[in-house]
mmCIF file of C-alpha atoms and ligand atoms in Angstrom:
data_model
loop_
_atom_site.group_PDB
_atom_site.id
_atom_site.type_symbol
_atom_site.label_atom_id
_atom_site.label_comp_id
_atom_site.label_asym_id
_atom_site.label_seq_id
_atom_site.Cartn_x
_atom_site.Cartn_y
_atom_site.Cartn_z
ATOM 1 C CA MET A 1 22.323 15.178 23.996
ATOM 2 C CA SER A 2 22.061 17.741 21.149
ATOM 3 C CA PRO A 3 21.680 21.424 20.846
ATOM 4 C CA VAL A 4 18.443 22.617 19.571
ATOM 5 C CA ASN A 5 19.117 24.394 16.240
ATOM 6 C CA PRO A 6 19.617 28.137 17.137
ATOM 7 C CA ASN A 7 17.653 29.363 14.144
ATOM 8 C CA PRO A 8 14.145 28.156 14.471
ATOM 9 C CA LEU A 9 13.193 29.251 11.102
ATOM 10 C CA LEU A 10 15.165 26.732 9.309
ATOM 11 C CA ALA A 11 12.913 23.890 10.072
ATOM 12 C CA LEU A 12 9.712 26.088 9.225
ATOM 13 C CA LEU A 13 10.857 27.046 5.909
ATOM 14 C CA ALA A 14 12.522 23.611 4.754
ATOM 15 C CA ASP A 15 9.163 22.570 3.215
ATOM 16 C CA GLY A 16 9.692 24.836 0.275
ATOM 17 C CA LEU A 17 6.408 26.471 0.860
ATOM 18 C CA PHE A 18 5.626 30.131 1.390
ATOM 19 C CA HIS A 19 5.167 31.367 5.062
ATOM 20 C CA SER A 20 3.651 34.810 5.923
ATOM 21 C CA GLU A 21 5.596 36.872 8.337
ATOM 22 C CA ALA A 22 2.797 36.528 10.792
ATOM 23 C CA GLU A 23 2.965 32.604 10.581
ATOM 24 C CA LEU A 24 6.740 32.862 11.029
ATOM 25 C CA VAL A 25 6.321 34.866 14.119
ATOM 26 C CA SER A 26 3.470 33.191 15.651
ATOM 27 C CA ALA A 27 5.136 29.331 14.878
ATOM 28 C CA SER A 28 8.886 30.414 16.110
ATOM 29 C CA GLY A 29 7.855 32.563 19.113
ATOM 30 C CA LEU A 30 10.036 35.372 17.661
ATOM 31 C CA ASN A 31 9.519 38.970 17.818
ATOM 32 C CA ALA A 32 9.710 41.050 14.326
ATOM 33 C CA ALA A 33 13.421 42.426 15.040
ATOM 34 C CA GLU A 34 14.466 38.542 15.925
ATOM 35 C CA LEU A 35 12.758 37.407 12.753
ATOM 36 C CA SER A 36 14.505 39.676 10.436
ATOM 37 C CA ARG A 37 17.912 38.712 11.934
ATOM 38 C CA HIS A 38 17.278 35.090 11.723
ATOM 39 C CA LEU A 39 15.913 35.523 8.164
ATOM 40 C CA HIS A 40 19.193 37.427 7.578
ATOM 41 C CA GLU A 41 21.201 34.596 8.909
ATOM 42 C CA VAL A 42 19.427 31.937 6.718
ATOM 43 C CA GLU A 43 20.593 34.116 3.826
ATOM 44 C CA GLN A 44 24.103 34.446 5.075
ATOM 45 C CA TRP A 45 24.652 30.721 4.998
ATOM 46 C CA GLY A 46 24.048 30.544 1.085
ATOM 47 C CA VAL A 47 20.387 29.311 1.578
ATOM 48 C CA GLU A 48 18.282 31.078 -1.484
ATOM 49 C CA LEU A 49 15.363 32.773 0.427
ATOM 50 C CA GLU A 50 12.533 34.246 -1.863
ATOM 51 C CA SER A 51 10.227 37.115 -0.429
ATOM 52 C CA ARG A 52 7.155 38.241 -1.939
ATOM 53 C CA ALA A 53 5.230 40.872 -0.350
ATOM 54 C CA ASP A 54 1.619 39.213 -1.029
ATOM 55 C CA LYS A 55 3.044 35.593 0.534
ATOM 56 C CA GLY A 56 5.940 35.717 2.665
ATOM 57 C CA TYR A 57 9.054 33.736 2.474
ATOM 58 C CA ARG A 58 10.136 30.484 1.091
ATOM 59 C CA ILE A 59 13.133 28.338 0.256
ATOM 60 C CA PRO A 60 12.737 27.316 -3.207
ATOM 61 C CA GLY A 61 12.934 23.521 -3.701
ATOM 62 C CA GLY A 62 13.178 23.301 0.387
ATOM 63 C CA LEU A 63 15.758 22.016 1.995
ATOM 64 C CA SER A 64 16.232 18.388 3.576
ATOM 65 C CA LEU A 65 17.850 18.981 6.915
ATOM 66 C CA LEU A 66 20.009 16.649 8.891
ATOM 67 C CA ASN A 67 17.734 15.376 11.777
ATOM 68 C CA THR A 68 19.094 14.490 15.177
ATOM 69 C CA ALA A 69 16.138 12.319 15.829
ATOM 70 C CA MET A 70 16.598 10.170 12.746
ATOM 71 C CA VAL A 71 20.312 9.896 13.422
ATOM 72 C CA HIS A 72 19.701 8.489 16.560
ATOM 73 C CA GLN A 73 17.125 6.046 15.494
ATOM 74 C CA CYS A 74 19.163 4.696 12.886
ATOM 75 C CA LEU A 75 22.237 4.072 15.120
ATOM 76 C CA SER A 76 23.144 0.345 15.947
ATOM 77 C CA PRO A 77 23.219 -0.438 19.710
ATOM 78 C CA VAL A 78 27.128 -0.637 19.823
ATOM 79 C CA ALA A 79 27.202 2.875 18.353
ATOM 80 C CA ALA A 80 24.686 4.200 20.390
ATOM 81 C CA GLN A 81 26.704 3.073 23.527
ATOM 82 C CA LEU A 82 29.900 4.443 22.071
ATOM 83 C CA LEU A 83 28.431 7.972 21.160
ATOM 84 C CA THR A 84 29.021 10.266 24.259
ATOM 85 C CA SER A 85 27.549 13.539 22.732
ATOM 86 C CA PHE A 86 26.147 14.475 19.266
ATOM 87 C CA GLN A 87 26.492 18.428 18.259
ATOM 88 C CA LEU A 88 24.710 19.347 15.176
ATOM 89 C CA HIS A 89 25.553 22.836 13.993
ATOM 90 C CA PRO A 90 23.851 24.738 11.242
ATOM 91 C CA SER A 91 26.938 26.465 10.263
ATOM 92 C CA ILE A 92 30.489 26.402 11.925
ATOM 93 C CA ASP A 93 34.207 27.217 10.691
ATOM 94 C CA SER A 94 35.187 23.643 10.526
ATOM 95 C CA THR A 95 33.836 20.475 12.653
ATOM 96 C CA ASN A 96 37.361 19.273 13.039
ATOM 97 C CA ALA A 97 38.593 22.806 14.135
ATOM 98 C CA GLU A 98 35.658 22.784 16.752
ATOM 99 C CA LEU A 99 36.325 19.356 18.458
ATOM 100 C CA LEU A 100 40.122 20.413 18.614
ATOM 101 C CA ARG A 101 39.067 23.481 20.321
ATOM 102 C CA GLN A 102 36.874 21.483 22.695
ATOM 103 C CA ALA A 103 39.494 18.810 22.958
ATOM 104 C CA GLY A 104 41.419 20.868 25.491
ATOM 105 C CA GLN A 105 38.277 21.416 27.718
ATOM 106 C CA GLY A 106 38.001 17.704 28.808
ATOM 107 C CA ILE A 107 35.372 16.384 26.223
ATOM 108 C CA CYS A 108 35.583 12.756 25.906
ATOM 109 C CA ALA A 109 36.037 10.115 23.128
ATOM 110 C CA GLY A 110 32.601 9.553 21.317
ATOM 111 C CA THR A 111 31.883 13.146 20.838
ATOM 112 C CA VAL A 112 30.519 13.824 17.358
ATOM 113 C CA CYS A 113 30.333 17.360 15.797
ATOM 114 C CA VAL A 114 28.367 17.741 12.444
ATOM 115 C CA ALA A 115 27.598 20.875 10.523
ATOM 116 C CA GLU A 116 25.134 21.764 7.786
ATOM 117 C CA GLN A 117 27.764 24.120 6.387
ATOM 118 C CA GLN A 118 31.362 24.660 7.148
ATOM 119 C CA THR A 119 32.579 28.138 6.338
ATOM 120 C CA ALA A 120 36.471 27.179 6.566
ATOM 121 C CA GLY A 121 36.471 23.342 5.876
ATOM 122 C CA ARG A 122 39.795 22.049 6.042
ATOM 123 C CA GLY A 123 41.247 19.500 3.648
ATOM 124 C CA ARG A 124 44.656 17.736 3.638
ATOM 125 C CA ARG A 125 47.702 19.555 2.717
ATOM 126 C CA GLY A 126 46.275 23.210 3.580
ATOM 127 C CA ARG A 127 43.350 22.751 1.188
ATOM 128 C CA HIS A 128 39.982 24.326 1.719
ATOM 129 C CA TRP A 129 37.031 21.790 1.891
ATOM 130 C CA VAL A 130 34.074 23.241 -0.081
ATOM 131 C CA SER A 131 31.232 22.831 2.435
ATOM 132 C CA PRO A 132 27.853 24.465 0.966
ATOM 133 C CA PHE A 133 24.730 24.310 3.326
ATOM 134 C CA GLY A 134 22.493 21.415 3.731
ATOM 135 C CA ARG A 135 23.920 19.222 0.865
ATOM 136 C CA ASN A 136 26.700 17.029 1.890
ATOM 137 C CA ILE A 137 28.306 15.427 5.126
ATOM 138 C CA TYR A 138 30.468 17.022 7.244
ATOM 139 C CA LEU A 139 31.585 14.941 10.148
ATOM 140 C CA SER A 140 34.084 14.872 12.983
ATOM 141 C CA ILE A 141 34.554 12.461 15.755
ATOM 142 C CA LEU A 142 36.805 12.722 18.633
ATOM 143 C CA TRP A 143 38.708 9.783 19.990
ATOM 144 C CA GLU A 144 41.387 9.213 22.531
ATOM 145 C CA TYR A 145 44.168 6.753 22.846
ATOM 146 C CA ALA A 146 46.230 6.063 25.932
ATOM 147 C CA SER A 147 49.262 4.546 23.927
ATOM 148 C CA GLY A 148 49.909 7.750 22.081
ATOM 149 C CA PRO A 149 50.289 8.515 18.527
ATOM 150 C CA ALA A 150 51.854 5.118 17.829
ATOM 151 C CA ALA A 151 48.309 3.740 18.226
ATOM 152 C CA LEU A 152 47.451 5.804 15.185
ATOM 153 C CA GLU A 153 49.394 4.101 12.515
ATOM 154 C CA GLY A 154 47.341 3.216 9.564
ATOM 155 C CA LEU A 155 44.357 4.632 11.294
ATOM 156 C CA SER A 156 43.094 7.098 8.337
ATOM 157 C CA LEU A 157 43.347 4.190 5.956
ATOM 158 C CA ALA A 158 40.949 2.131 8.353
ATOM 159 C CA VAL A 159 38.665 5.148 8.292
ATOM 160 C CA GLY A 160 38.561 4.901 4.640
ATOM 161 C CA VAL A 161 37.593 1.180 4.818
ATOM 162 C CA ALA A 162 34.884 2.034 7.502
ATOM 163 C CA VAL A 163 33.485 4.870 5.343
ATOM 164 C CA SER A 164 33.207 2.582 2.429
ATOM 165 C CA ARG A 165 31.219 -0.112 4.315
ATOM 166 C CA ALA A 166 28.816 2.774 5.428
ATOM 167 C CA LEU A 167 28.382 3.761 1.879
ATOM 168 C CA SER A 168 27.726 0.314 0.501
ATOM 169 C CA ALA A 169 25.206 0.040 3.338
ATOM 170 C CA CYS A 170 23.407 2.929 1.786
ATOM 171 C CA SER A 171 23.505 1.383 -1.639
ATOM 172 C CA VAL A 172 26.329 3.535 -2.783
ATOM 173 C CA ASP A 173 28.435 1.190 -4.713
ATOM 174 C CA ASN A 174 31.890 0.977 -6.565
ATOM 175 C CA VAL A 175 33.296 2.980 -3.893
ATOM 176 C CA ARG A 176 37.167 2.682 -3.905
ATOM 177 C CA LEU A 177 40.048 4.064 -1.775
ATOM 178 C CA LYS A 178 43.021 6.060 -2.914
ATOM 179 C CA TRP A 179 46.015 6.086 -0.553
ATOM 180 C CA PRO A 180 46.391 7.682 1.908
ATOM 181 C CA ASN A 181 42.716 8.770 2.427
ATOM 182 C CA ASP A 182 40.595 9.743 -0.531
ATOM 183 C CA VAL A 183 37.363 7.891 -1.074
ATOM 184 C CA LEU A 184 36.603 7.660 -4.668
ATOM 185 C CA ILE A 185 33.947 6.597 -7.330
ATOM 186 C CA GLY A 186 35.873 5.880 -10.538
ATOM 187 C CA ASP A 187 38.747 8.366 -10.653
ATOM 188 C CA ALA A 188 36.599 11.115 -8.978
ATOM 189 C CA LYS A 189 36.910 12.143 -5.350
ATOM 190 C CA LEU A 190 33.478 11.428 -3.457
ATOM 191 C CA GLY A 191 34.906 12.262 0.079
ATOM 192 C CA GLY A 192 37.853 12.929 2.177
ATOM 193 C CA ILE A 193 39.292 12.057 5.280
ATOM 194 C CA LEU A 194 41.454 14.356 7.676
ATOM 195 C CA LEU A 195 42.988 13.505 10.923
ATOM 196 C CA GLU A 196 44.271 15.963 13.403
ATOM 197 C CA LEU A 197 46.083 15.024 16.575
ATOM 198 C CA ARG A 198 46.577 16.552 19.905
ATOM 199 C CA SER A 199 49.122 15.231 22.258
ATOM 200 C CA LYS A 200 48.357 15.001 26.006
ATOM 201 C CA PRO A 201 50.796 15.925 28.641
ATOM 202 C CA ASP A 202 50.361 12.416 29.936
ATOM 203 C CA GLY A 203 51.677 10.654 26.853
ATOM 204 C CA ALA A 204 47.999 9.799 25.503
ATOM 205 C CA CYS A 205 46.782 11.537 22.416
ATOM 206 C CA GLN A 206 43.250 12.880 21.135
ATOM 207 C CA VAL A 207 42.413 12.224 17.395
ATOM 208 C CA VAL A 208 40.049 14.215 15.488
ATOM 209 C CA VAL A 209 38.665 12.010 12.501
ATOM 210 C CA GLY A 210 37.124 14.274 9.838
ATOM 211 C CA VAL A 211 35.103 12.876 7.221
ATOM 212 C CA GLY A 212 33.578 14.935 4.304
ATOM 213 C CA ILE A 213 31.344 13.322 1.566
ATOM 214 C CA ASN A 214 30.015 14.966 -1.578
ATOM 215 C CA VAL A 215 26.189 13.874 -1.225
ATOM 216 C CA ALA A 216 24.631 16.522 -3.553
ATOM 217 C CA MET A 217 27.098 19.145 -4.359
ATOM 218 C CA PRO A 218 25.167 22.571 -5.858
ATOM 219 C CA GLU A 219 26.702 23.289 -9.265
ATOM 220 C CA MET A 220 27.533 27.007 -8.052
ATOM 221 C CA ALA A 221 29.615 25.585 -5.114
ATOM 222 C CA SER A 222 31.612 23.076 -7.119
ATOM 223 C CA ALA A 223 33.216 25.838 -9.200
ATOM 224 C CA ALA A 224 35.488 26.219 -6.345
ATOM 225 C CA ILE A 225 36.484 22.597 -6.243
ATOM 226 C CA ASP A 226 40.197 22.042 -7.616
ATOM 227 C CA GLN A 227 40.197 18.329 -8.383
ATOM 228 C CA THR A 228 38.020 15.923 -10.101
ATOM 229 C CA TRP A 229 34.957 15.310 -7.917
ATOM 230 C CA VAL A 230 31.707 13.294 -7.677
ATOM 231 C CA ASP A 231 28.786 13.434 -5.616
ATOM 232 C CA ILE A 232 26.291 10.430 -4.819
ATOM 233 C CA ALA A 233 23.278 12.212 -6.293
ATOM 234 C CA ARG A 234 25.227 12.373 -9.809
ATOM 235 C CA ASP A 235 23.268 9.127 -10.812
ATOM 236 C CA ALA A 236 20.724 8.928 -8.054
ATOM 237 C CA GLU A 237 18.203 10.697 -5.881
ATOM 238 C CA MET A 238 19.720 12.471 -3.071
ATOM 239 C CA PRO A 239 19.988 9.847 -0.316
ATOM 240 C CA ASP A 240 18.683 10.809 3.068
ATOM 241 C CA ARG A 241 21.790 12.413 4.879
ATOM 242 C CA SER A 242 20.522 11.684 8.263
ATOM 243 C CA ARG A 243 20.393 7.859 7.501
ATOM 244 C CA LEU A 244 24.006 8.113 5.834
ATOM 245 C CA LEU A 245 25.259 9.787 8.994
ATOM 246 C CA ALA A 246 24.117 7.232 11.178
ATOM 247 C CA ALA A 247 25.500 4.580 8.785
ATOM 248 C CA LEU A 248 28.725 6.373 9.025
ATOM 249 C CA LEU A 249 28.811 6.327 12.700
ATOM 250 C CA ASN A 250 27.673 2.800 13.148
ATOM 251 C CA GLU A 251 30.896 1.629 11.176
ATOM 252 C CA LEU A 252 33.379 4.451 12.533
ATOM 253 C CA LEU A 253 32.491 4.339 16.312
ATOM 254 C CA PRO A 254 33.171 0.581 16.695
ATOM 255 C CA MET A 255 36.389 0.925 14.569
ATOM 256 C CA LEU A 256 37.768 3.763 16.528
ATOM 257 C CA SER A 257 37.007 1.957 20.100
ATOM 258 C CA GLN A 258 39.019 -1.194 18.828
ATOM 259 C CA TYR A 259 41.465 0.316 16.924
ATOM 260 C CA GLU A 260 44.104 0.537 19.791
ATOM 261 C CA SER A 261 44.142 -3.212 20.174
ATOM 262 C CA ALA A 262 43.109 -4.395 16.845
ATOM 263 C CA GLY A 263 45.598 -2.167 14.728
ATOM 264 C CA PHE A 264 45.610 -1.707 11.050
ATOM 265 C CA GLU A 265 46.507 -5.138 10.447
ATOM 266 C CA SER A 266 42.765 -6.244 10.769
ATOM 267 C CA TRP A 267 41.709 -3.758 8.099
ATOM 268 C CA ARG A 268 44.595 -4.218 5.815
ATOM 269 C CA ASP A 269 42.849 -7.148 3.463
ATOM 270 C CA GLU A 270 39.517 -4.896 3.109
ATOM 271 C CA TRP A 271 41.596 -1.952 2.265
ATOM 272 C CA LEU A 272 43.662 -3.863 -0.460
ATOM 273 C CA ALA A 273 40.384 -5.201 -1.953
ATOM 274 C CA LEU A 274 39.463 -1.511 -2.194
ATOM 275 C CA ASP A 275 42.587 -0.129 -3.577
ATOM 276 C CA ALA A 276 41.926 2.088 -6.585
ATOM 277 C CA TYR A 277 45.236 1.984 -7.782
ATOM 278 C CA ALA A 278 46.664 -1.531 -7.211
ATOM 279 C CA SER A 279 49.599 -2.469 -9.606
ATOM 280 C CA GLU A 280 49.164 0.700 -11.399
ATOM 281 C CA PRO A 281 52.028 3.244 -12.218
ATOM 282 C CA VAL A 282 51.610 6.080 -10.063
ATOM 283 C CA VAL A 283 53.818 9.165 -9.139
ATOM 284 C CA LEU A 284 54.131 10.135 -5.289
ATOM 285 C CA ILE A 285 54.544 13.929 -4.929
ATOM 286 C CA SER A 286 55.715 15.626 -1.735
ATOM 287 C CA GLY A 287 56.654 19.405 -2.136
ATOM 288 C CA ASP A 288 58.831 19.558 -5.051
ATOM 289 C CA GLN A 289 59.948 16.066 -4.931
ATOM 290 C CA ARG A 290 58.399 13.368 -7.182
ATOM 291 C CA GLN A 291 59.094 9.571 -7.355
ATOM 292 C CA GLU A 292 57.459 7.426 -10.104
ATOM 293 C CA GLY A 293 56.819 3.762 -9.569
ATOM 294 C CA VAL A 294 54.047 0.985 -9.419
ATOM 295 C CA ALA A 295 51.606 1.031 -6.333
ATOM 296 C CA ARG A 296 52.033 -2.379 -4.689
ATOM 297 C CA GLY A 297 49.286 -2.102 -2.006
ATOM 298 C CA VAL A 298 49.979 -1.268 1.551
ATOM 299 C CA ASP A 299 51.979 -3.223 4.277
ATOM 300 C CA GLU A 300 50.715 -3.936 7.737
ATOM 301 C CA THR A 301 51.122 -0.309 9.103
ATOM 302 C CA GLY A 302 49.462 1.345 6.178
ATOM 303 C CA ALA A 303 52.647 2.511 4.462
ATOM 304 C CA LEU A 304 52.141 2.614 0.668
ATOM 305 C CA ARG A 305 54.588 -0.081 -1.204
ATOM 306 C CA LEU A 306 56.006 1.600 -4.275
ATOM 307 C CA GLU A 307 58.009 -0.571 -6.561
ATOM 308 C CA THR A 308 60.790 1.337 -8.149
ATOM 309 C CA ALA A 309 63.900 0.334 -9.902
ATOM 310 C CA ALA A 310 65.453 0.150 -6.438
ATOM 311 C CA GLY A 311 63.088 -2.594 -5.113
ATOM 312 C CA ILE A 312 60.006 -1.946 -2.885
ATOM 313 C CA GLU A 313 60.078 1.298 -0.927
ATOM 314 C CA LEU A 314 57.778 2.316 1.817
ATOM 315 C CA PHE A 315 55.911 5.638 1.889
ATOM 316 C CA PHE A 316 53.935 7.239 4.962
ATOM 317 C CA GLY A 317 50.895 9.442 4.731
ATOM 318 C CA GLY A 318 51.781 12.893 6.068
ATOM 319 C CA GLU A 319 52.144 15.335 3.314
ATOM 320 C CA VAL A 320 52.690 13.026 0.505
ATOM 321 C CA SER A 321 49.966 12.387 -2.198
ATOM 322 C CA MET A 322 49.595 10.210 -5.111
ATOM 323 C CA ARG A 323 48.563 10.418 -8.696
ATOM 324 C CA PRO A 324 47.942 7.686 -11.099
ATOM 325 C CA VAL A 325 50.189 8.040 -14.420
ATOM 326 C CA ARG A 326 47.434 6.729 -16.939
ATOM 327 C CA LYS A 327 48.874 5.607 -20.366
ATOM 328 C CA GLN A 328 47.615 7.771 -23.307
HETATM 329 C C1 BTN B 401 40.848 15.701 2.018
HETATM 330 O O1 BTN B 401 41.357 16.911 1.712
HETATM 331 O O2 BTN B 401 40.536 15.026 1.333
HETATM 332 C C2 BTN B 401 40.244 15.813 3.347
HETATM 333 C C3 BTN B 401 38.888 16.455 3.530
HETATM 334 C C4 BTN B 401 38.158 16.420 5.040
HETATM 335 C C5 BTN B 401 36.863 17.218 5.090
HETATM 336 C C6 BTN B 401 36.245 17.033 6.242
HETATM 337 S S1 BTN B 401 34.729 17.859 6.369
HETATM 338 C C7 BTN B 401 34.587 17.527 8.123
HETATM 339 C C8 BTN B 401 35.835 17.718 8.723
HETATM 340 N N1 BTN B 401 36.110 19.095 9.011
HETATM 341 C C9 BTN B 401 36.870 19.586 8.262
HETATM 342 O O3 BTN B 401 37.103 20.867 8.355
HETATM 343 N N2 BTN B 401 37.347 18.969 7.516
HETATM 344 C C10 BTN B 401 36.876 17.382 7.642
#
């Protein structure tokens, strides 16, 4: 069901205590050369590793790692049935990229890929998604739709609703959504959604649904974020990421499995209730084009309704981004 963590030292060092070299060797079954290679790998993931000649090694503050058994334990019966494979990587370029690579090799709907760290996390519009080790959620799910890309209209908005339900199930309140697919608290970005498609020769399509949630972003990593952001831990204890991951799967898997027949219409009212910029002046930006207007929610396909001097105009996700125009 799930790959074993290929670096056996992580779980041993996660407690934050010192472990001597002899102890690490005997508990992990590694020889001295392998031990040094795996210690080096831990450091390469950006994890602080303290070494003392008299005491051995420790990760100051410890780590709270994702736990596959805990994720499975917290899955609802429906989600457990829809989950076909669960892949947990300590470090990967991008969980979306990984599922897209596997998509051509016959993996099936319900394959889930999660990582503790992404070295080339992908954001919308070619941006980098900052993905430090062991702190946030980086989740991708593969699904397949027989009726092709037409079935996906509004899907990224429905993903946003499912994510906000999962956050609320974990007592993360006041989450709102910004069209087309930002997850906000206040005006700051808590998470992002990136859908990537692969068409199949038979007309069907595979979609990789990528979700990134800032849980406890380290100060150092946050310097690289070029937008106003927030994490869950800002006002509270760092929540258990395995439980949060299971809550996300509990909402996302059933939604993905029903989407082809239910469509966006059944998610629209909930999306409208979460709309961060309902009836607010906004500007839509696409390349060097700008269009100002008042945001008037979304239609039954998930297109943004923008009120302009010409009346209501419809805008579709893609490369468009939206910004509020706040009165001074
Ligand atoms: C955005 O720019 O708002 C979308 C961010 C999506 C990030 C997630 S993290 C898991 C998945 N893998 C990626 O490389 N990107 C998505």
